[in-house]
Tab-separated table of C-alpha atoms in Angstrom:
chain	number	residue	atom	x	y	z
A	1451	MET	CA	9.130	45.909	18.519
A	1452	THR	CA	10.368	42.348	18.075
A	1453	SER	CA	8.057	39.793	16.477
A	1454	ALA	CA	7.094	36.587	18.230
A	1455	PRO	CA	9.516	33.723	17.586
A	1456	GLU	CA	8.439	31.365	14.809
A	1457	LEU	CA	7.362	28.015	16.203
A	1458	PRO	CA	7.686	24.758	14.261
A	1459	VAL	CA	4.606	23.067	12.895
A	1460	ARG	CA	3.539	20.077	14.996
A	1461	VAL	CA	2.626	17.093	12.839
A	1462	GLY	CA	1.161	13.824	14.065
A	1463	VAL	CA	0.969	10.601	12.055
A	1464	PHE	CA	-1.692	8.023	12.844
A	1465	GLY	CA	-2.433	4.429	11.930
A	1466	LEU	CA	-1.677	0.750	12.426
A	1467	LEU	CA	2.028	1.498	12.110
A	1468	GLY	CA	4.835	-0.584	13.577
A	1469	SER	CA	2.473	-3.553	13.879
A	1470	GLY	CA	4.202	-5.872	11.418
A	1471	ASN	CA	2.531	-4.793	8.156
A	1472	LEU	CA	5.234	-3.698	5.705
A	1473	GLY	CA	2.820	-1.773	3.491
A	1474	ASN	CA	1.572	0.394	6.346
A	1475	ASP	CA	5.110	1.195	7.436
A	1476	GLY	CA	6.086	1.941	3.844
A	1477	SER	CA	3.293	4.521	3.660
A	1478	LEU	CA	4.647	6.118	6.833
A	1479	GLU	CA	8.166	6.136	5.374
A	1480	ALA	CA	6.865	7.955	2.292
A	1481	VAL	CA	5.136	10.658	4.359
A	1482	LEU	CA	8.192	11.136	6.572
A	1483	GLY	CA	10.259	11.601	3.409
A	1484	TYR	CA	7.838	14.296	2.260
A	1485	LEU	CA	7.974	16.028	5.640
A	1486	ARG	CA	11.784	15.991	5.721
A	1487	THR	CA	11.900	17.553	2.255
A	1488	ASP	CA	9.021	20.033	2.344
A	1489	HIS	CA	8.725	20.730	6.098
A	1490	PRO	CA	12.177	20.036	7.571
A	1491	ASP	CA	11.468	22.004	10.762
A	1492	ALA	CA	8.250	20.153	11.579
A	1493	VAL	CA	8.083	18.353	14.926
A	1494	VAL	CA	6.703	14.879	14.193
A	1495	ASP	CA	5.368	12.096	16.420
A	1496	ALA	CA	2.965	9.178	16.048
A	1497	LEU	CA	-0.121	7.608	17.606
A	1498	CYS	CA	0.059	4.042	16.372
A	1499	GLY	CA	-0.255	0.314	16.937
A	1500	GLY	CA	3.428	-0.436	17.560
A	1501	PRO	CA	5.083	2.638	19.092
A	1502	GLU	CA	8.317	0.904	20.085
A	1503	ALA	CA	8.882	-0.362	16.526
A	1504	VAL	CA	8.073	3.029	14.990
A	1505	THR	CA	10.497	4.858	17.281
A	1506	ALA	CA	13.240	2.282	16.746
A	1507	ARG	CA	12.986	2.354	12.959
A	1508	PHE	CA	11.980	5.928	12.162
A	1509	GLY	CA	13.403	7.814	15.137
A	1510	ILE	CA	10.209	9.695	16.046
A	1511	PRO	CA	8.405	9.665	19.415
A	1512	ALA	CA	5.348	7.412	19.370
A	1513	THR	CA	2.374	6.726	21.631
A	1514	ARG	CA	0.290	3.566	21.766
A	1515	MET	CA	-3.053	3.984	20.000
A	1516	HIS	CA	-5.013	2.011	22.614
A	1517	TRP	CA	-5.026	2.293	26.382
A	1518	ASN	CA	-5.855	-1.414	26.619
A	1519	ARG	CA	-2.692	-3.322	25.670
A	1520	ALA	CA	-4.763	-6.446	24.969
A	1521	GLU	CA	-6.881	-4.604	22.370
A	1522	TYR	CA	-6.294	-7.144	19.602
A	1523	ARG	CA	-6.625	-10.267	21.708
A	1524	THR	CA	-9.953	-12.073	21.794
A	1525	ALA	CA	-11.771	-11.250	25.024
A	1526	SER	CA	-13.663	-14.231	26.454
A	1527	ARG	CA	-13.575	-13.672	30.206
A	1528	LEU	CA	-15.704	-11.059	31.914
A	1529	GLY	CA	-12.649	-9.160	33.154
A	1530	SER	CA	-11.169	-8.955	29.650
A	1531	ILE	CA	-14.442	-7.754	28.203
A	1532	ALA	CA	-14.762	-5.099	30.906
A	1533	SER	CA	-11.164	-3.978	30.291
A	1534	LYS	CA	-11.860	-3.592	26.592
A	1535	GLY	CA	-14.979	-1.551	27.284
A	1536	LEU	CA	-13.103	0.685	29.704
A	1537	GLY	CA	-10.322	1.070	27.136
A	1538	LYS	CA	-12.783	2.352	24.534
A	1539	PHE	CA	-13.942	5.007	26.973
A	1540	VAL	CA	-10.434	6.035	28.047
A	1541	ASP	CA	-9.317	6.245	24.411
A	1542	ILE	CA	-11.823	9.049	23.789
A	1543	PHE	CA	-9.826	11.339	26.065
A	1544	ARG	CA	-6.386	9.961	25.176
A	1545	THR	CA	-6.998	10.484	21.454
A	1546	ALA	CA	-8.436	13.979	21.910
A	1547	ALA	CA	-5.507	15.030	24.104
A	1548	TRP	CA	-2.993	13.733	21.556
A	1549	VAL	CA	-4.719	15.346	18.572
A	1550	ARG	CA	-5.000	18.685	20.361
A	1551	ARG	CA	-1.205	18.964	20.646
A	1552	HIS	CA	-0.836	19.099	16.853
A	1553	ASP	CA	-1.451	21.523	14.024
A	1554	VAL	CA	-1.834	18.735	11.462
A	1555	VAL	CA	-2.449	14.987	11.753
A	1556	ILE	CA	-1.733	12.806	8.712
A	1557	VAL	CA	-3.152	9.334	8.143
A	1558	PRO	CA	-0.598	8.032	5.614
A	1559	GLY	CA	-2.162	5.798	2.987
A	1560	MET	CA	-3.328	2.324	4.039
A	1561	GLY	CA	-6.809	0.869	3.510
A	1562	VAL	CA	-8.240	2.790	6.459
A	1563	LEU	CA	-11.689	3.272	4.882
A	1564	GLU	CA	-12.279	-0.300	3.750
A	1565	ALA	CA	-13.165	-3.699	5.183
A	1566	THR	CA	-11.716	-5.984	2.510
A	1567	LEU	CA	-10.129	-8.030	5.321
A	1568	PRO	CA	-11.870	-9.120	8.553
A	1569	LEU	CA	-12.610	-6.030	10.653
A	1570	ARG	CA	-14.757	-5.217	13.679
A	1571	PRO	CA	-16.357	-1.749	14.049
A	1572	TRP	CA	-15.017	-1.268	17.584
A	1573	GLY	CA	-11.443	-1.839	16.394
A	1574	PHE	CA	-9.657	0.483	13.973
A	1575	PRO	CA	-12.839	2.118	12.541
A	1576	TYR	CA	-13.685	3.359	16.048
A	1577	SER	CA	-10.134	4.651	16.569
A	1578	LEU	CA	-10.177	6.497	13.252
A	1579	PHE	CA	-13.525	8.069	14.093
A	1580	LEU	CA	-12.150	9.285	17.435
A	1581	LEU	CA	-9.198	10.818	15.596
A	1582	CYS	CA	-11.278	12.683	13.031
A	1583	ALA	CA	-13.880	13.823	15.569
A	1584	SER	CA	-11.110	15.068	17.860
A	1585	GLY	CA	-9.591	16.988	14.957
A	1586	LYS	CA	-12.903	18.712	14.285
A	1587	LEU	CA	-13.414	19.602	17.949
A	1588	THR	CA	-9.871	20.847	18.560
A	1589	ARG	CA	-9.451	22.566	15.155
A	1590	THR	CA	-6.567	20.289	14.219
A	1591	ARG	CA	-6.545	19.493	10.509
A	1592	VAL	CA	-6.766	15.737	9.909
A	1593	ALA	CA	-5.614	14.614	6.455
A	1594	LEU	CA	-6.442	11.207	4.963
A	1595	VAL	CA	-3.710	10.962	2.327
A	1596	SER	CA	-3.889	8.503	-0.609
A	1597	VAL	CA	-6.054	6.148	1.438
A	1598	GLY	CA	-7.999	3.131	0.268
A	1599	ALA	CA	-11.761	2.821	0.654
A	1600	ALA	CA	-14.455	0.314	-0.238
A	1601	GLU	CA	-18.197	0.138	0.284
A	1602	ILE	CA	-18.966	-1.508	3.618
A	1603	ARG	CA	-22.121	-3.502	4.348
A	1604	ASN	CA	-21.830	-3.763	8.123
A	1605	ARG	CA	-23.889	-0.808	9.346
A	1606	PRO	CA	-21.864	0.213	12.431
A	1607	THR	CA	-18.560	0.002	10.519
A	1608	ARG	CA	-20.065	1.849	7.560
A	1609	ALA	CA	-21.324	4.658	9.823
A	1610	LEU	CA	-17.941	5.079	11.555
A	1611	VAL	CA	-16.096	5.164	8.227
A	1612	ARG	CA	-18.589	7.612	6.734
A	1613	TRP	CA	-18.292	10.023	9.650
A	1614	SER	CA	-14.510	9.726	9.708
A	1615	GLY	CA	-14.451	10.777	6.069
A	1616	ARG	CA	-16.847	13.654	6.628
A	1617	LEU	CA	-14.921	15.030	9.591
A	1618	ALA	CA	-11.490	14.951	7.940
A	1619	ALA	CA	-10.149	18.280	6.670
A	1620	TYR	CA	-8.462	16.701	3.648
A	1621	ARG	CA	-9.087	13.492	1.716
A	1622	SER	CA	-7.326	11.906	-1.231
A	1623	TYR	CA	-7.554	8.351	-2.507
A	1624	ARG	CA	-5.190	5.833	-4.069
A	1625	ASP	CA	-7.689	4.868	-6.796
A	1626	ALA	CA	-10.946	6.097	-8.305
A	1627	GLN	CA	-12.891	3.144	-6.862
A	1628	SER	CA	-12.060	4.367	-3.364
A	1629	ARG	CA	-13.428	7.823	-4.081
A	1630	ASP	CA	-16.543	6.300	-5.635
A	1631	ALA	CA	-17.021	4.091	-2.567
A	1632	MET	CA	-16.896	7.074	-0.205
A	1633	ARG	CA	-19.366	8.953	-2.369
A	1634	ALA	CA	-21.688	5.931	-2.287
A	1635	MET	CA	-21.429	5.868	1.517
A	1636	GLY	CA	-22.565	9.475	1.798
A	1637	VAL	CA	-19.370	11.575	1.743
A	1638	ASP	CA	-19.148	14.652	-0.498
A	1639	THR	CA	-16.085	13.875	-2.631
A	1640	ALA	CA	-16.449	16.740	-5.129
A	1641	ARG	CA	-13.116	18.271	-4.052
A	1642	ASP	CA	-11.291	15.013	-3.361
A	1643	GLU	CA	-8.481	13.926	-5.689
A	1644	VAL	CA	-7.072	10.550	-6.727
A	1645	TYR	CA	-3.301	9.960	-6.623
A	1646	PRO	CA	-1.088	6.846	-6.734
A	1647	ASP	CA	-0.306	4.920	-3.558
A	1648	LEU	CA	2.254	6.708	-1.389
A	1649	ALA	CA	4.739	3.839	-1.785
A	1650	PHE	CA	5.351	4.967	-5.366
A	1651	SER	CA	7.260	7.951	-3.924
A	1652	LEU	CA	9.824	5.705	-2.204
A	1653	PRO	CA	13.261	5.279	-3.808
A	1654	SER	CA	13.780	2.117	-5.860
A	1655	PRO	CA	16.909	-0.044	-5.791
A	1656	PRO	CA	18.863	-0.331	-9.077
A	1657	ALA	CA	17.291	-2.822	-11.456
A	1658	ASN	CA	19.198	-5.901	-12.585
A	1659	ALA	CA	19.696	-6.460	-16.302
A	1660	PRO	CA	17.238	-9.054	-17.651
A	1661	SER	CA	18.747	-12.452	-18.493
A	1662	ASP	CA	17.969	-14.775	-21.400
A	1663	VAL	CA	17.904	-17.721	-18.980
A	1664	PRO	CA	14.641	-18.205	-17.014
A	1665	GLY	CA	15.321	-16.975	-13.507
A	1666	THR	CA	13.735	-16.571	-10.103
A	1667	VAL	CA	10.005	-16.167	-9.598
A	1668	CYS	CA	8.999	-14.262	-6.471
A	1669	VAL	CA	5.752	-15.513	-4.953
A	1670	GLY	CA	4.261	-13.090	-2.449
A	1671	VAL	CA	1.989	-14.956	-0.038
A	1672	MET	CA	-0.692	-13.904	2.419
A	1673	ASP	CA	-2.542	-15.446	5.323
A	1674	PHE	CA	-5.731	-15.008	3.325
A	1675	HIS	CA	-9.116	-16.075	4.690
A	1676	GLY	CA	-11.383	-13.787	2.678
A	1677	GLY	CA	-12.909	-10.459	3.611
A	1678	ASN	CA	-15.211	-9.071	6.230
A	1679	ASP	CA	-18.254	-10.689	4.612
A	1680	ASP	CA	-16.587	-14.104	4.210
A	1681	ARG	CA	-16.253	-15.167	7.841
A	1682	ALA	CA	-18.501	-18.220	7.397
A	1683	ARG	CA	-16.314	-19.458	4.506
A	1684	ALA	CA	-12.941	-18.371	5.868
A	1685	ASP	CA	-11.410	-21.836	6.203
A	1686	GLU	CA	-12.684	-22.929	2.799
A	1687	ILE	CA	-11.261	-19.818	1.112
A	1688	TYR	CA	-7.907	-20.251	2.811
A	1689	GLY	CA	-7.696	-23.917	1.864
A	1690	ARG	CA	-8.485	-23.259	-1.778
A	1691	TYR	CA	-6.008	-20.375	-1.963
A	1692	LEU	CA	-3.222	-22.377	-0.317
A	1693	ASP	CA	-3.819	-25.512	-2.395
A	1694	GLY	CA	-3.774	-23.563	-5.663
A	1695	THR	CA	-0.621	-21.681	-4.680
A	1696	ILE	CA	1.172	-24.907	-3.708
A	1697	ARG	CA	0.256	-26.514	-7.033
A	1698	PHE	CA	1.522	-23.467	-8.911
A	1699	VAL	CA	4.829	-23.438	-7.022
A	1700	ARG	CA	5.304	-27.197	-7.397
A	1701	THR	CA	4.847	-27.034	-11.182
A	1702	LEU	CA	7.440	-24.266	-11.572
A	1703	VAL	CA	9.897	-26.178	-9.383
A	1704	GLU	CA	9.439	-29.260	-11.556
A	1705	GLU	CA	10.450	-27.057	-14.493
A	1706	GLY	CA	13.607	-26.033	-12.643
A	1707	ARG	CA	12.554	-22.492	-11.709
A	1708	PRO	CA	13.877	-21.054	-8.417
A	1709	ILE	CA	11.044	-19.749	-6.215
A	1710	ARG	CA	11.496	-17.021	-3.621
A	1711	LEU	CA	8.638	-16.758	-1.102
A	1712	LEU	CA	7.889	-13.255	0.190
A	1713	THR	CA	5.632	-11.957	2.961
A	1714	GLY	CA	4.078	-8.591	3.751
A	1715	ASP	CA	2.982	-9.099	7.342
A	1716	ARG	CA	4.133	-11.197	10.296
A	1717	CYS	CA	1.028	-13.395	10.033
A	1718	ASP	CA	2.065	-14.594	6.557
A	1719	ALA	CA	4.802	-16.810	8.018
A	1720	THR	CA	2.331	-19.691	8.450
A	1721	VAL	CA	1.677	-19.745	4.697
A	1722	VAL	CA	5.409	-19.789	3.947
A	1723	ALA	CA	5.843	-22.736	6.313
A	1724	ALA	CA	2.989	-24.643	4.675
A	1725	ILE	CA	4.429	-24.171	1.177
A	1726	LEU	CA	7.960	-25.136	2.258
A	1727	GLU	CA	6.586	-28.301	3.848
A	1728	ALA	CA	4.466	-29.217	0.815
A	1729	VAL	CA	7.163	-28.481	-1.800
A	1730	ASP	CA	10.348	-29.912	-0.340
A	1731	SER	CA	12.973	-28.581	-2.747
A	1732	PRO	CA	16.174	-26.519	-2.490
A	1733	LEU	CA	14.739	-24.404	-5.303
A	1734	VAL	CA	12.167	-22.964	-2.886
A	1735	THR	CA	13.533	-20.443	-0.404
A	1736	ALA	CA	11.953	-17.814	1.810
A	1737	ALA	CA	12.995	-14.213	2.399
A	1738	GLU	CA	12.495	-12.349	5.668
A	1739	PRO	CA	11.789	-8.768	4.544
A	1740	THR	CA	11.443	-6.067	7.178
A	1741	SER	CA	10.590	-3.160	4.858
A	1742	LEU	CA	9.308	-2.352	1.397
A	1743	ASP	CA	12.916	-1.651	0.435
A	1744	ASP	CA	13.770	-5.263	1.308
A	1745	LEU	CA	10.870	-6.447	-0.843
A	1746	MET	CA	11.938	-4.296	-3.775
A	1747	LYS	CA	15.492	-5.617	-3.600
A	1748	GLU	CA	14.154	-9.165	-3.796
A	1749	MET	CA	11.986	-8.267	-6.765
A	1750	THR	CA	14.712	-6.549	-8.776
A	1751	ALA	CA	16.551	-9.893	-8.728
A	1752	ALA	CA	13.495	-11.753	-10.071
A	1753	ASP	CA	12.160	-12.324	-13.572
A	1754	THR	CA	8.533	-12.254	-12.509
A	1755	VAL	CA	6.376	-11.724	-9.409
A	1756	VAL	CA	3.115	-13.429	-8.452
A	1757	ALA	CA	1.630	-11.853	-5.323
A	1758	VAL	CA	-1.477	-11.370	-3.230
A	1759	ARG	CA	-0.714	-8.494	-0.884
A	1760	TYR	CA	-1.354	-5.045	-2.329
A	1761	HIS	CA	2.037	-3.628	-1.363
A	1762	ASN	CA	3.853	-6.720	-2.651
A	1763	LEU	CA	2.337	-5.851	-6.014
A	1764	ILE	CA	3.312	-2.203	-5.677
A	1765	CYS	CA	6.920	-3.163	-4.942
A	1766	ALA	CA	7.031	-5.369	-8.026
A	1767	LEU	CA	5.477	-2.765	-10.298
A	1768	LYS	CA	7.640	0.024	-8.907
A	1769	THR	CA	10.813	-1.926	-9.671
A	1770	GLY	CA	9.573	-2.565	-13.203
A	1771	THR	CA	9.212	-6.313	-12.644
A	1772	PRO	CA	6.244	-7.879	-14.497
A	1773	ALA	CA	3.688	-9.055	-11.942
A	1774	LEU	CA	0.602	-11.242	-11.786
A	1775	ALA	CA	-1.906	-10.322	-9.080
A	1776	LEU	CA	-3.763	-12.861	-6.999
A	1777	SER	CA	-6.468	-10.310	-6.446
A	1778	TYR	CA	-8.590	-10.287	-3.290
A	1779	ALA	CA	-10.142	-6.825	-3.681
A	1780	ALA	CA	-10.961	-4.204	-6.303
A	1781	LYS	CA	-7.912	-2.181	-5.232
A	1782	SER	CA	-5.573	-4.797	-6.708
A	1783	ASP	CA	-7.443	-4.811	-10.025
A	1784	ALA	CA	-7.374	-1.000	-10.109
A	1785	LEU	CA	-3.642	-0.911	-9.377
A	1786	MET	CA	-2.843	-3.403	-12.128
A	1787	GLU	CA	-5.028	-1.535	-14.623
A	1788	ARG	CA	-3.382	1.774	-13.735
A	1789	MET	CA	0.068	0.300	-14.325
A	1790	GLY	CA	-0.850	-1.317	-17.663
A	1791	LEU	CA	-1.127	-4.927	-16.455
A	1792	GLY	CA	-4.884	-5.179	-16.042
A	1793	ALA	CA	-5.018	-8.487	-17.944
A	1794	TYR	CA	-2.867	-10.219	-15.326
A	1795	CYS	CA	-5.233	-10.620	-12.387
A	1796	HIS	CA	-6.416	-13.920	-10.906
A	1797	PRO	CA	-8.997	-14.281	-8.090
A	1798	ALA	CA	-7.366	-15.181	-4.768
A	1799	ARG	CA	-10.627	-16.737	-3.558
A	1800	GLU	CA	-10.736	-19.175	-6.465
A	1801	VAL	CA	-7.126	-19.996	-7.335
A	1802	ASP	CA	-7.064	-22.297	-10.371
A	1803	ALA	CA	-3.459	-23.466	-10.708
A	1804	ASP	CA	-3.817	-24.436	-14.380
A	1805	ARG	CA	-5.333	-21.098	-15.360
A	1806	LEU	CA	-2.793	-19.262	-13.207
A	1807	LEU	CA	0.051	-21.034	-15.023
A	1808	GLU	CA	-1.429	-20.040	-18.391
A	1809	GLN	CA	-1.541	-16.379	-17.348
A	1810	PHE	CA	1.965	-16.619	-15.931
A	1811	ARG	CA	3.410	-17.951	-19.189
A	1812	VAL	CA	1.766	-15.199	-21.245
A	1813	LEU	CA	3.091	-12.613	-18.787
A	1814	GLU	CA	6.644	-13.906	-19.153
A	1815	LYS	CA	6.449	-13.913	-22.970
A	1816	ARG	CA	5.465	-10.237	-22.904
A	1817	SER	CA	8.065	-9.289	-20.287
A	1818	PRO	CA	10.175	-6.842	-22.385
A	1819	GLU	CA	7.077	-4.942	-23.530
A	1820	LEU	CA	5.623	-4.817	-20.009
A	1821	ARG	CA	8.887	-3.605	-18.487
A	1822	ALA	CA	8.847	-0.641	-20.881
A	1823	THR	CA	5.226	0.101	-19.932
A	1824	LEU	CA	6.075	0.012	-16.222
A	1825	THR	CA	8.956	2.466	-16.690
A	1826	GLU	CA	6.574	4.957	-18.268
A	1827	ARG	CA	3.818	4.449	-15.670
A	1828	ASN	CA	6.265	4.789	-12.761
A	1829	GLN	CA	7.494	8.128	-14.048
A	1830	ALA	CA	3.901	9.364	-14.240
A	1831	ALA	CA	3.170	8.124	-10.706
A	1832	ALA	CA	6.182	9.987	-9.291
A	1833	ARG	CA	5.017	13.247	-10.909
A	1834	GLN	CA	1.481	12.792	-9.596
A	1835	LEU	CA	2.698	12.235	-6.045
A	1836	GLN	CA	4.748	15.431	-6.185
A	1837	ASP	CA	1.489	17.198	-7.085
A	1838	GLN	CA	-0.184	15.409	-4.165
A	1839	PHE	CA	2.387	16.644	-1.663
A	1840	SER	CA	2.118	20.226	-2.959
A	1841	SER	CA	-1.660	20.025	-2.656
A	1842	LEU	CA	-1.409	18.637	0.880
A	1843	THR	CA	0.907	21.451	1.977
A	1844	ALA	CA	-1.431	24.096	0.584
A	1845	ALA	CA	-4.544	22.498	2.084
A	1846	VAL	CA	-3.607	21.687	5.674
A	1847	PHE	CA	-0.306	23.248	6.699
A	1848	PRO	CA	-0.255	26.647	8.431
A	1849	ALA	CA	1.062	29.555	6.406
A	1850	THR	CA	4.760	30.469	6.678
A	1851	GLY	CA	5.468	32.292	9.905
A	1852	HIS	CA	3.344	30.000	12.029
A	1853	THR	CA	3.662	31.175	15.634
A	1854	SER	CA	0.355	30.413	17.293
A	1855	ARG	CA	-0.400	27.826	19.920
A	1856	LYS	CA	-3.875	26.685	20.816
A	1857	ALA	CA	-5.215	28.113	24.001
A	1858	PRO	CA	-4.862	25.746	26.974
């Protein structure tokens, strides 16, 4: 009697992928690398924000997360509002149908359980809840892998995030604060583990040899208007952040330091333009990175990095380049502490150019020592992520010889 043919495991990846955020796409790249190595026969596709971009870059089939193509545009007319409402209803069935076709769905990293940037409950939190609820109903294992979380005050958003966490089959976090936040919001985290951000598993470009001559400073910018609870002060926060950053850049230029402006999302281009206009100097140039690999290549050529975006910081630290964080959330402080640079954080909401320059100069004086620390911490992070991937395989992937298909 011949046995049934072995069928490949069907894996879905989910998130705001292909939407212009380099960190999100870097997390996807890391998970696809894991799947190619540990599950080379897996059939992979995505439900995401930018399906065309995901397919073009990563070569996997992708489906749009929302039925309503105008999901992220502000709805002011009655017809637009009605279309959004209809889209939320249609997405219940679209999401469930997509989830049901898979054995495993992975949410790769990202701050999917936080609201440290402006966020509405009926946006991504609703989509994530639909995903996790669909997984529970269809017996598809949903894994939240090295995700970020933070306590959320808004009650509807908090409830959606809490239930998403409860319904997931597997949860791990990129820092201890995230696990603590989920516990505080009512999720049993007793079996949940903490691992480094997934981007630490990506390959790094070769590092340049340090020079005795002061070199380039990479300044990672962000279109930063505060968090979900700062909407009333958004313009004030942005103005203070931009003014302090411009003053910092201008001072370094006056000292003859080349400045390389970096982004992490399409929306950051407005900040780059504002700095270039305010500091009119050939010493200030702007990169146009399209991936975390592009960012890391820029940072290996730099002496020092000063950055706001979380994955800008990760790219700097991963390449062993001393970094100073303009911190807008606890996740940045936790990352810097984990990598041995906890003393080099500065609040993005209250940028004080003079104080920032003081911290920057101390950072540069300690550069050789900090580079050695980063080498050691990066090696530890790589080992921990290998443990993470082994744990993920054991927890959510079907046993070898998987042949079943869910009943129609």
